[in-house]
CSV table of C-alpha atoms and ligand atoms in Angstrom, one decimal:
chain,number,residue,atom,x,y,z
P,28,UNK,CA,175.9,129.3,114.8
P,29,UNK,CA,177.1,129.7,111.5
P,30,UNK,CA,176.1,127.8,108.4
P,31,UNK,CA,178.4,124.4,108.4
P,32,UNK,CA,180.8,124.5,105.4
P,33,UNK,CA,181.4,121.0,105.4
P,34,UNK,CA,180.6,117.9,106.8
P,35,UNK,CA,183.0,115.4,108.7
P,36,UNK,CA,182.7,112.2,110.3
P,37,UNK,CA,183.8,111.8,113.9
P,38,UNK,CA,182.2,108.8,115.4
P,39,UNK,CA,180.0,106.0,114.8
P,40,UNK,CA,177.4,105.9,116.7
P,41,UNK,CA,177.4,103.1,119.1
P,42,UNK,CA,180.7,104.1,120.0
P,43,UNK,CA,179.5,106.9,122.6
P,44,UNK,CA,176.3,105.6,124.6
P,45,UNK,CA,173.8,108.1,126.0
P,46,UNK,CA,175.8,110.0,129.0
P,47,UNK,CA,179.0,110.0,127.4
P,48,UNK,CA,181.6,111.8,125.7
P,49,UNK,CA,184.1,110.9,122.8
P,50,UNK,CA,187.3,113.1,122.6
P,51,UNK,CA,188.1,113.5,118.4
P,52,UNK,CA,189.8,116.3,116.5
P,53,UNK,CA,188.6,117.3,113.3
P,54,UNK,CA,189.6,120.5,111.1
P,55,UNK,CA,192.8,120.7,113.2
P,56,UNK,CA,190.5,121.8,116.1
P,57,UNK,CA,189.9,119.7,119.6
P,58,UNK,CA,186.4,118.7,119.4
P,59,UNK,CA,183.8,116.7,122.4
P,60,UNK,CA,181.1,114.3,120.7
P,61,UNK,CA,178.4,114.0,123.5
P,62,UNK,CA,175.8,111.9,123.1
P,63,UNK,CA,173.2,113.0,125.7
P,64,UNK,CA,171.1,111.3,128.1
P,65,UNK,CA,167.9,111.8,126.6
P,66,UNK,CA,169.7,110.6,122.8
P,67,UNK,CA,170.3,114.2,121.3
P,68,UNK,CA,173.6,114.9,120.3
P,69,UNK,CA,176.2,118.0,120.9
P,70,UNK,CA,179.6,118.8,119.8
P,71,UNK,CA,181.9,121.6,121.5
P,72,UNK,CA,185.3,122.6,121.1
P,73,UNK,CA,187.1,120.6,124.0
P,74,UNK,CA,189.6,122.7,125.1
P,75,UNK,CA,188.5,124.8,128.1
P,76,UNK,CA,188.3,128.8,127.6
P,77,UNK,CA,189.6,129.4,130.9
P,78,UNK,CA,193.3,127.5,131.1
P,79,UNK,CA,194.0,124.3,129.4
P,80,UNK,CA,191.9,121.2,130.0
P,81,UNK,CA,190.2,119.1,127.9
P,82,UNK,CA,186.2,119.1,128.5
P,83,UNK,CA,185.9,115.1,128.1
P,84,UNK,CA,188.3,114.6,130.9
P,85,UNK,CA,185.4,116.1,133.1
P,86,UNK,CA,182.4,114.9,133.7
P,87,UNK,CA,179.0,115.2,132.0
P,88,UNK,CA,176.0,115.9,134.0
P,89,UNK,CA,173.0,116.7,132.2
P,90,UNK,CA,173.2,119.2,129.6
P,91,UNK,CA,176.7,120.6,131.6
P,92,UNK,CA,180.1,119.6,131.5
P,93,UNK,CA,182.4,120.4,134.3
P,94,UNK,CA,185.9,121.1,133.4
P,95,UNK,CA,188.0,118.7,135.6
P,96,UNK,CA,191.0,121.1,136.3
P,97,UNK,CA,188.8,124.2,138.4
P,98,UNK,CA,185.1,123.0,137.7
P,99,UNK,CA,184.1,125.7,135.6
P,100,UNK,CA,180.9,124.7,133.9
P,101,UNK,CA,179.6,124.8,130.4
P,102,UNK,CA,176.1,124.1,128.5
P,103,UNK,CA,176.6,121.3,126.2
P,104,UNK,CA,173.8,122.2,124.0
P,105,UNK,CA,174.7,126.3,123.7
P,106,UNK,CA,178.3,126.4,124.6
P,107,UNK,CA,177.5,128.9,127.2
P,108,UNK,CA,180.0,129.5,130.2
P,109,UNK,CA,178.0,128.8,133.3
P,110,UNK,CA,180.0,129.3,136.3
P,111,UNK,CA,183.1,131.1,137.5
P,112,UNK,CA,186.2,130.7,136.5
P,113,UNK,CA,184.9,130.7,133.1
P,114,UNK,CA,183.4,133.6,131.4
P,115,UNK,CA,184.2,132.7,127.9
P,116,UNK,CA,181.8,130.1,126.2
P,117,UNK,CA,183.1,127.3,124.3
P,118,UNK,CA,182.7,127.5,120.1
P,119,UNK,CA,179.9,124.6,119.3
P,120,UNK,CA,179.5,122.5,116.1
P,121,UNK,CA,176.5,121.3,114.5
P,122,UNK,CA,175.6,117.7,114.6
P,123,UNK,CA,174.1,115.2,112.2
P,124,UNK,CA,173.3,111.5,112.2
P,125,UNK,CA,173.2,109.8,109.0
P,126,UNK,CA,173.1,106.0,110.0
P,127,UNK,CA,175.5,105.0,111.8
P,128,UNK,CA,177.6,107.5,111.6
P,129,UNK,CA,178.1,110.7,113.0
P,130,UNK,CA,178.5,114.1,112.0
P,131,UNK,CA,179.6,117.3,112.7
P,132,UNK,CA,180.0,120.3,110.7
P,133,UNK,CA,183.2,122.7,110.0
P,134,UNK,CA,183.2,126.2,109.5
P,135,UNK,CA,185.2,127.4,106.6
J,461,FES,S1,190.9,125.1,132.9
J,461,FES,FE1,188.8,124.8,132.9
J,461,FES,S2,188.0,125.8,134.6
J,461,FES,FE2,190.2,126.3,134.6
């Protein structure tokens, strides 16, 4: 992952509980803000690399999300493609807290 050029703010956070994912766009780009189950948090791009279906319409299971239009699978921490149809993983985004808010950063 590349060195984050700048910082944005996407979501506060108690407005995704553990288990859940917030659709937000940010730098012109579809983003997912998951907050996991065990309290980490993850940010992918939300548009699925295999057709067109956003991630957060899915449903999160762990540290996967399953894409709801052919269930292809990805790894919410890595962005990694995990199952057929998909082959391509999904671009990932740092994450930082900084009180209540959240935080992702944008490549230049
Ligand atoms: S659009 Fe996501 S698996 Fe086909």
């Amino acid at each position: 992952m590349a060195e984050a050029a700048k910082w944005v703010r996407v979501a506060g956070v108690k407005q995704v509980a553990e288990g859940e994912m917030l659709a937000t766009e940010a730098g012109g780009r579809k983003i997912a803000v998951i907050h996991l189950e065990n309290g980490d948090w993850s940010a992918i791009e939300n548009v699925c690399t295999h057709a067109y279906a956003l991630l957060t319409d899915g449903w999160l299971d762990g540290d996967s999300v399953e894409c709801p239009l052919h269930a292809g699978r990805f790894d919410v921490r890595t962005g990694k493609a995990l199952c057929a149809p998909v082959d391509e993983d999904v671009a990932t985004f740092p994450v930082r807290v900084e009180g209540a808010d959240v935080l992702i950063g944008l490549p230049d």
